[in-house]
PDB file of C-alpha atoms in Angstrom:
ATOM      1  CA  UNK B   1      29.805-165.676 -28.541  1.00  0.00           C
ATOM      2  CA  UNK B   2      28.369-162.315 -29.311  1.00  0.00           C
ATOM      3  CA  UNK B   3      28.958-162.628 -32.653  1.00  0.00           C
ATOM      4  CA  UNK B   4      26.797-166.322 -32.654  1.00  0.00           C
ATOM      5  CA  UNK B   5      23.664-164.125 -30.614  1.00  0.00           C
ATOM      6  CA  UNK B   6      23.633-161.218 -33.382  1.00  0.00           C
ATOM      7  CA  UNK B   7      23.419-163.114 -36.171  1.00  0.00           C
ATOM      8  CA  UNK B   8      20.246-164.650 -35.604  1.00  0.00           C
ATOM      9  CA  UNK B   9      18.949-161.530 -33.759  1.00  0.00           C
ATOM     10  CA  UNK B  10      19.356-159.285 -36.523  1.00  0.00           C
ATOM     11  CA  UNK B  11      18.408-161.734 -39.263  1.00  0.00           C
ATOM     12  CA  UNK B  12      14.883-162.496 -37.381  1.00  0.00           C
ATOM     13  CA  UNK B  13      13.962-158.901 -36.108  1.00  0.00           C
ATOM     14  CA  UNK B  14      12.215-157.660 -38.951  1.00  0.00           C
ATOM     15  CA  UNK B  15      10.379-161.635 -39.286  1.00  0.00           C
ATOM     16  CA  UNK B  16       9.834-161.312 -35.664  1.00  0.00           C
ATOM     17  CA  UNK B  17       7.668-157.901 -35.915  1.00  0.00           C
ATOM     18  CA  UNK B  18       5.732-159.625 -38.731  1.00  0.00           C
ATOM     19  CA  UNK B  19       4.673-162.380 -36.682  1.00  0.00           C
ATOM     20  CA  UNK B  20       3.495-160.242 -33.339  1.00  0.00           C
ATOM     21  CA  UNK B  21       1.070-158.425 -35.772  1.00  0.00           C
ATOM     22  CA  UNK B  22      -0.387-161.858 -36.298  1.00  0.00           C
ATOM     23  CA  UNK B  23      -0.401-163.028 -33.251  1.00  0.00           C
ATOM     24  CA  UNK B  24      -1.177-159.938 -31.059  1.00  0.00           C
ATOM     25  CA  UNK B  25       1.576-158.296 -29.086  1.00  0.00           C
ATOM     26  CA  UNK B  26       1.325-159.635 -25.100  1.00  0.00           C
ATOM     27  CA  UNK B  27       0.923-163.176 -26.961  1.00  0.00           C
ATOM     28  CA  UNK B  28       4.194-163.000 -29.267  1.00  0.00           C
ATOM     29  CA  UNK B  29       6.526-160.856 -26.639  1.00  0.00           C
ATOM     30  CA  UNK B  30       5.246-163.150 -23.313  1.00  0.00           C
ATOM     31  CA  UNK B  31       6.400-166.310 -26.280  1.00  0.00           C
ATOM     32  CA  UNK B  32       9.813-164.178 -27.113  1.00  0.00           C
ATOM     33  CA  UNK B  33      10.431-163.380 -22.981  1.00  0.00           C
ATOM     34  CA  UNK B  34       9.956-166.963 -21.798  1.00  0.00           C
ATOM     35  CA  UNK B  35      11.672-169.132 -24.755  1.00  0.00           C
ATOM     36  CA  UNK B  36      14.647-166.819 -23.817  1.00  0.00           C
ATOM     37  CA  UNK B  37      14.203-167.662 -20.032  1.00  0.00           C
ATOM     38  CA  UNK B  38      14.107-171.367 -21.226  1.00  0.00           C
ATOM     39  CA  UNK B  39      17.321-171.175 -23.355  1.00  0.00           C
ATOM     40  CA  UNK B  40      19.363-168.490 -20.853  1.00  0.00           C
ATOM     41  CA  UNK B  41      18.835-172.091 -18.257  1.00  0.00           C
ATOM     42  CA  UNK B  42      19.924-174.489 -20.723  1.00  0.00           C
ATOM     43  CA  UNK B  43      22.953-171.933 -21.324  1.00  0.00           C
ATOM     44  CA  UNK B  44      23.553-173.278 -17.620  1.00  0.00           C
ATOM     45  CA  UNK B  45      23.179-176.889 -18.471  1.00  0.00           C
ATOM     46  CA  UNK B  46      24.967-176.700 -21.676  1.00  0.00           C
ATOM     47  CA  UNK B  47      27.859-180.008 -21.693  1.00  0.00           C
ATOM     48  CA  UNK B  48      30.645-178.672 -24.385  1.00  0.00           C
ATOM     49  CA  UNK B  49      31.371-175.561 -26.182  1.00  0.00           C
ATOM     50  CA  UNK B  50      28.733-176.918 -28.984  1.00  0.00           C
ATOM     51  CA  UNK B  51      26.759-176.937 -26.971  1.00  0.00           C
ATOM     52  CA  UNK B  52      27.057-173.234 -25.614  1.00  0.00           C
ATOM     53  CA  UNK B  53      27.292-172.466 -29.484  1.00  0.00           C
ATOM     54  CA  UNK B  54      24.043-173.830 -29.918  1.00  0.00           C
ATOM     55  CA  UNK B  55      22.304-172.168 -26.977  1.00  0.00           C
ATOM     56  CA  UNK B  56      23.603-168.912 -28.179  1.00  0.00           C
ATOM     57  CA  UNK B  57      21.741-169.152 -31.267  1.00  0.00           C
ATOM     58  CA  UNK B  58      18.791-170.008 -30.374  1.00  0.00           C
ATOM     59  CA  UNK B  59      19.261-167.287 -27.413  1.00  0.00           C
ATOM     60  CA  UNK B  60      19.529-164.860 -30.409  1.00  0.00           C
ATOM     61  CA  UNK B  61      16.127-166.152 -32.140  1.00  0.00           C
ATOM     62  CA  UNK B  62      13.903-166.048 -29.197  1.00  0.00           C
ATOM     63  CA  UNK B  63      15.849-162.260 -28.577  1.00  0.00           C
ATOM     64  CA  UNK B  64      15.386-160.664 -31.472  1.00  0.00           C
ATOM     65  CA  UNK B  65      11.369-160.128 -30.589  1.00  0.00           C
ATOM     66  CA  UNK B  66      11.766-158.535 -27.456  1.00  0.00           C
ATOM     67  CA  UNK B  67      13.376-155.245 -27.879  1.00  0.00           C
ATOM     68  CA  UNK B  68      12.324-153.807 -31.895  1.00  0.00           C
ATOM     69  CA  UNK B  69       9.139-155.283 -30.236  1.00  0.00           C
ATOM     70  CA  UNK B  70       8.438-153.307 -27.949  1.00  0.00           C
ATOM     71  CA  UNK B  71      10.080-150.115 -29.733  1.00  0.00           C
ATOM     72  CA  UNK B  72       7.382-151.118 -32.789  1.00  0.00           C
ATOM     73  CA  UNK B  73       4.254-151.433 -30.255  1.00  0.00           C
ATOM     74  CA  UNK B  74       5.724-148.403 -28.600  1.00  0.00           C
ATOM     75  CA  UNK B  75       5.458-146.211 -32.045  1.00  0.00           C
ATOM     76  CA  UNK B  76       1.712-147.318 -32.166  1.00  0.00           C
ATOM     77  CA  UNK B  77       0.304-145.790 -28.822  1.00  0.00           C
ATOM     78  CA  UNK B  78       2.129-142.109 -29.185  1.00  0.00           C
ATOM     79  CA  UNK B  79       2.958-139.328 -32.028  1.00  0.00           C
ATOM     80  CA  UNK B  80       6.016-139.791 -33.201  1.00  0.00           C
ATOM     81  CA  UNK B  81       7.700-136.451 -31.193  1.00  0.00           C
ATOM     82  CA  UNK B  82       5.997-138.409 -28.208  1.00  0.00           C
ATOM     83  CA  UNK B  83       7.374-141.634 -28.956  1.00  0.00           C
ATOM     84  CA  UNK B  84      11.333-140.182 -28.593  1.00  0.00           C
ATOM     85  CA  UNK B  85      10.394-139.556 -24.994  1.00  0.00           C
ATOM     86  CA  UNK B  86       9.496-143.133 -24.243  1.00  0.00           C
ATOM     87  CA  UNK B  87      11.996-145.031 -26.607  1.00  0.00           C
ATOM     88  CA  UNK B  88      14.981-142.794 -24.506  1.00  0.00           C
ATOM     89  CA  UNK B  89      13.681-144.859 -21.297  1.00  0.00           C
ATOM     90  CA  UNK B  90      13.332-147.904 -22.863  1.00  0.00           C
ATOM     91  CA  UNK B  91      17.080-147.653 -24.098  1.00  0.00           C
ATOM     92  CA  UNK B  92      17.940-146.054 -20.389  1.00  0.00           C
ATOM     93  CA  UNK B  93      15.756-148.898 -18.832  1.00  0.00           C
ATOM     94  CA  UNK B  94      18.388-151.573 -20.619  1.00  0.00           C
ATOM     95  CA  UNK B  95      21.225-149.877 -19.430  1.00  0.00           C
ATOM     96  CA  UNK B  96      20.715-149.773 -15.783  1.00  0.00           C
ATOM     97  CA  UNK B  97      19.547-153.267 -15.809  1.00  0.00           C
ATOM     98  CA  UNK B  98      22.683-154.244 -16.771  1.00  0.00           C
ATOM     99  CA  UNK B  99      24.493-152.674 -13.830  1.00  0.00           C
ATOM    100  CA  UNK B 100      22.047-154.562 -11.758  1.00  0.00           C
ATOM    101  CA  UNK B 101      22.492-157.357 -13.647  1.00  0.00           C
ATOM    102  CA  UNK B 102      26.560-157.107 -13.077  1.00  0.00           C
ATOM    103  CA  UNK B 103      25.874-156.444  -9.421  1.00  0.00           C
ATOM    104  CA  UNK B 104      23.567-160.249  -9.435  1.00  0.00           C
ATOM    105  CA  UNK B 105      26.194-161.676 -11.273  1.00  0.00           C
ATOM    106  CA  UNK B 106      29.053-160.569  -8.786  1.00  0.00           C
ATOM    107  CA  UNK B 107      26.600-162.083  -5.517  1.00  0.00           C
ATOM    108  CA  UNK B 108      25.533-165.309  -7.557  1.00  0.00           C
ATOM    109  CA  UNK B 109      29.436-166.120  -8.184  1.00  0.00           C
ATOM    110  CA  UNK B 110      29.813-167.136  -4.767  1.00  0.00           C
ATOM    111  CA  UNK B 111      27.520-170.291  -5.602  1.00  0.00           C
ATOM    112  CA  UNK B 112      30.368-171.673  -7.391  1.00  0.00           C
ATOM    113  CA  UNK B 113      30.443-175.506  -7.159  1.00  0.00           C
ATOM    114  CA  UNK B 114      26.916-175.412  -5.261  1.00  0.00           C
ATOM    115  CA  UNK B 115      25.240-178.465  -5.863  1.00  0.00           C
ATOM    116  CA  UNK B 116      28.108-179.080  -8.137  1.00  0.00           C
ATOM    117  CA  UNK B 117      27.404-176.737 -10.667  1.00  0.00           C
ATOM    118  CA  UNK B 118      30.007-173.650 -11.312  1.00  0.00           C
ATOM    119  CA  UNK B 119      28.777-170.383 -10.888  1.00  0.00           C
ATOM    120  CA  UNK B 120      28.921-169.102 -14.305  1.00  0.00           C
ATOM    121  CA  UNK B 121      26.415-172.075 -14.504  1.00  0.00           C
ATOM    122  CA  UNK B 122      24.460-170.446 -11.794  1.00  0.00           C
ATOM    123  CA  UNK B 123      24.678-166.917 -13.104  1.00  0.00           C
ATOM    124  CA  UNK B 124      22.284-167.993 -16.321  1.00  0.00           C
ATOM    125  CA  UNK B 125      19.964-170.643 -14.705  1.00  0.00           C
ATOM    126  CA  UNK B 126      18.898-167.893 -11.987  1.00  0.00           C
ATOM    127  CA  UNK B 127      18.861-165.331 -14.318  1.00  0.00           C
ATOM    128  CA  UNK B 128      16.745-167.784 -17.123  1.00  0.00           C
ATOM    129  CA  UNK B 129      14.284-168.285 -13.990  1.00  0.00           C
ATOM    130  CA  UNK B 130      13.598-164.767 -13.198  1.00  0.00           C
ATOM    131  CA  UNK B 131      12.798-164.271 -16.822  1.00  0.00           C
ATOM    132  CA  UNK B 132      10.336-167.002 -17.213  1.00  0.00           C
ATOM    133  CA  UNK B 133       8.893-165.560 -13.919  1.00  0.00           C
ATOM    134  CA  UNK B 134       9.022-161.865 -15.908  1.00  0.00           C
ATOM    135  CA  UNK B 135       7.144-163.646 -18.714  1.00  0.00           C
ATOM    136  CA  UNK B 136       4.224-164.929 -16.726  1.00  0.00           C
ATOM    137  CA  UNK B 137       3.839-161.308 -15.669  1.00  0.00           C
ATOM    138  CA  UNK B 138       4.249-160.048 -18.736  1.00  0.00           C
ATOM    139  CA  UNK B 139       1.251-161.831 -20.662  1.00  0.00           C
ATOM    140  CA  UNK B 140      -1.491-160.050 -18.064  1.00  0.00           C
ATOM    141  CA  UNK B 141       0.152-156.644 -18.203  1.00  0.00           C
ATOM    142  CA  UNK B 142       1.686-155.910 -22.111  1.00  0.00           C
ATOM    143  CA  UNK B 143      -1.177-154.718 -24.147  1.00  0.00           C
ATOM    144  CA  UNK B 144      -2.042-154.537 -27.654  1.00  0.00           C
ATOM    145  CA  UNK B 145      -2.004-152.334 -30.425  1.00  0.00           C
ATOM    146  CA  UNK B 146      -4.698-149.917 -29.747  1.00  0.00           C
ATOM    147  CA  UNK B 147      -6.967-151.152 -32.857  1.00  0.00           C
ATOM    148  CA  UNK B 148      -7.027-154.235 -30.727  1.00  0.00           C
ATOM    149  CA  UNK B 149      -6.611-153.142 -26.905  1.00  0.00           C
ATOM    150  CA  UNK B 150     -10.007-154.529 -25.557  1.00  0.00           C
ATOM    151  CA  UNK B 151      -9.532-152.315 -22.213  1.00  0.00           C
ATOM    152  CA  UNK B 152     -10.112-149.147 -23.926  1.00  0.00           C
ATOM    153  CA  UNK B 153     -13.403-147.217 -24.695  1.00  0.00           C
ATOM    154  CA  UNK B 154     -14.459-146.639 -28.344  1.00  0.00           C
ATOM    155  CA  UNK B 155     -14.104-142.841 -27.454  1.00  0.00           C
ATOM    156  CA  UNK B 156     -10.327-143.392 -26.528  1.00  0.00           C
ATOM    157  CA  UNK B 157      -9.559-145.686 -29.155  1.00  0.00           C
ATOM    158  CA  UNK B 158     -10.741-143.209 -31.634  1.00  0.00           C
ATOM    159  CA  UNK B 159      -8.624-140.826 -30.365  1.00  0.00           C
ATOM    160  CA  UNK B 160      -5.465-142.677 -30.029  1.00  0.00           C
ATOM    161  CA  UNK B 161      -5.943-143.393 -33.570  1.00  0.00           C
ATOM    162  CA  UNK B 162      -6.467-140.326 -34.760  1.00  0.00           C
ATOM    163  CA  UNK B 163      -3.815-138.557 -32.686  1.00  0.00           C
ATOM    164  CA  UNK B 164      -0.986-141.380 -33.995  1.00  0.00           C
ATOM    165  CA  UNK B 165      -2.994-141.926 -37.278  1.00  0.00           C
ATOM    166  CA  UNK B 166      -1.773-145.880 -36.970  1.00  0.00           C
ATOM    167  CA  UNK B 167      -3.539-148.247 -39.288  1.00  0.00           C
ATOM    168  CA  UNK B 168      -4.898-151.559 -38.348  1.00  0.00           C
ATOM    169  CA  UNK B 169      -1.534-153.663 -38.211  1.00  0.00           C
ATOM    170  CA  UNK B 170      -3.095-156.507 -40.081  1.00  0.00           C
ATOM    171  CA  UNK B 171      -3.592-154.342 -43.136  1.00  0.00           C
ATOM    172  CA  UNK B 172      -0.280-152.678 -43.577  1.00  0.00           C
ATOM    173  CA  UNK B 173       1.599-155.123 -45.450  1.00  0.00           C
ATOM    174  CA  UNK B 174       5.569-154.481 -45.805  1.00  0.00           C
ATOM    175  CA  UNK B 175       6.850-154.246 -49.389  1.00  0.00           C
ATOM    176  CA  UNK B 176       9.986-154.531 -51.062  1.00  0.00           C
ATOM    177  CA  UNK B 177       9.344-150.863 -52.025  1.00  0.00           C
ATOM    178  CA  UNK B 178       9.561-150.170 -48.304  1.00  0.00           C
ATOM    179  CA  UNK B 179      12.574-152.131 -47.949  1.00  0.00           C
ATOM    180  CA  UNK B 180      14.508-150.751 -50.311  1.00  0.00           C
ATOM    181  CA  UNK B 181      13.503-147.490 -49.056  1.00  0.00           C
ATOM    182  CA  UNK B 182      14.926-148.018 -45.493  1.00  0.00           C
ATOM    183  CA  UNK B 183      17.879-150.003 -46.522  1.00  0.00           C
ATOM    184  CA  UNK B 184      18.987-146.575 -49.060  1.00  0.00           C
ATOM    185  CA  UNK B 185      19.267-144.307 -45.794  1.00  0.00           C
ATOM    186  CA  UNK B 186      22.587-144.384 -45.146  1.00  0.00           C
ATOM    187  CA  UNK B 187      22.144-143.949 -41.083  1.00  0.00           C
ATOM    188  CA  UNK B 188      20.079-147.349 -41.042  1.00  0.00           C
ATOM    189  CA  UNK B 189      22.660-149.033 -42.096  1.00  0.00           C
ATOM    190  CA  UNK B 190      25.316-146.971 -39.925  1.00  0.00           C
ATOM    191  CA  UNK B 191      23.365-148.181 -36.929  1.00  0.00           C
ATOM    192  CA  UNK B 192      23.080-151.827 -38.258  1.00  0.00           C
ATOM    193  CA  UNK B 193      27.249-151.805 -38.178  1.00  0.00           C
ATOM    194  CA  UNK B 194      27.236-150.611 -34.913  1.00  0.00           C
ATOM    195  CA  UNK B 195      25.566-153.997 -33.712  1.00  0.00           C
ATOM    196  CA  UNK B 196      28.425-156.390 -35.535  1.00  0.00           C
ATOM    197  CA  UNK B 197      31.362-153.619 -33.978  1.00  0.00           C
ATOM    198  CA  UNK B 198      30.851-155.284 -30.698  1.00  0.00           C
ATOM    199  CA  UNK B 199      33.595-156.557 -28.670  1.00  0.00           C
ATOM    200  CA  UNK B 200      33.524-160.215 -28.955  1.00  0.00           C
ATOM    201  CA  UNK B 201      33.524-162.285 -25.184  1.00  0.00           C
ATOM    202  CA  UNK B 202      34.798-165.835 -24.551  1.00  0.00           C
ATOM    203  CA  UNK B 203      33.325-168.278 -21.848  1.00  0.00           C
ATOM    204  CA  UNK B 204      34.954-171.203 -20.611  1.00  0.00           C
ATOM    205  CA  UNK B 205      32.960-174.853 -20.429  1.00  0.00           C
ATOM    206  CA  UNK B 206      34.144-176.283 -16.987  1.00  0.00           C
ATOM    207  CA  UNK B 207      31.860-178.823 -15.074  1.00  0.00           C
TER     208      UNK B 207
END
């Protein structure tokens, strides 16, 4: 199952990024955040293992937004010695929400067969609620680049911009030139293998 969420998550990260410099980053992440509350419930609903298989893609799609996302809009608001500060919390941030997250899982398995749903069942359609609720939050509270961020004065926005020296994100196109010049760095693509070296997890469809 891993295995079907990475492949789509790694193959739309980079198309993902385009797209929330069109669309403006609380618009594209809030989309990301609740299409992957929407799916994480129908995970719950799912009626065969095709079913799963198919929520697991799609899981991966909405994903693979979220977290380069907010690494990429992080890289735009501090230098780049700065940014290694906040990108360490961010990656911190995931990790202790998954011991939380094992901890919700543990008390929602004593749902099982409430309302006549297992608990596994129950374990993604409260989990794919919170989310959506996250998301609603999310759209009033993620801001923009700082070209864009309407809440700043023209004073600070000059000086964010000078201190990070970001461009205007609509006018920075990404060339196969640049591609090429990532994918040649051996360590980029040391840390892409560490995403597929994962150890694989099985679920069981039961009513």
């Amino acid at each position: 199952m891993l295995a079907i969420f990475f492949v789509p998550y790694t193959i739309f990260e980079i198309p993902s990024n385009i797209l929330m410099k069109k669309c403006h980053p609380h618009n594209w992440l809030t989309a990301c955040i609740l299409t992957f509350g929407f799916v994480t419930i129908g995970q719950g609903l799912v009626k065969n293992y095709i079913g799963l298989v198919v929520a697991r893609f799609f899981l991966g799609v909405s994903g693979a937004g979220v977290f380069p996302g907010c690494l990429y809009l992080i890289s735009f608001w501090y230098k780049r010695e700065e940014a290694q500060k906040r990108f360490t919390i961010f990656y911190t941030s995931t990790i202790i929400s998954a011991t939380f997250g094992s901890l919700l899982a543990s008390a929602i398995a004593k749902l099982d067969d409430a309302r006549g749903l297992s608990s596994w069942r129950w374990i993604f359609i409260i989990e794919g609620i919170a989310t959506i609720i996250i998301a609603c939050i999310a759209f009033f509270s993620i801001t923009d680049f700082p070209k864009e961020a309407k809440w700043l004065f023209p004073d600070e926005r000059a000086f964010i911009l000078a201190k990070t020296k970001s461009h205007e994100p609509h006018s920075v196109p990404i060339t196969l030139k640049d591609m090429r010049s990532f994918l040649s760095k051996p360590r980029h693509l040391v840390g892409g293998m560490m995403f597929f070296s994962k150890k694989p997890c099985a679920i069981r469809i039961s009513s």
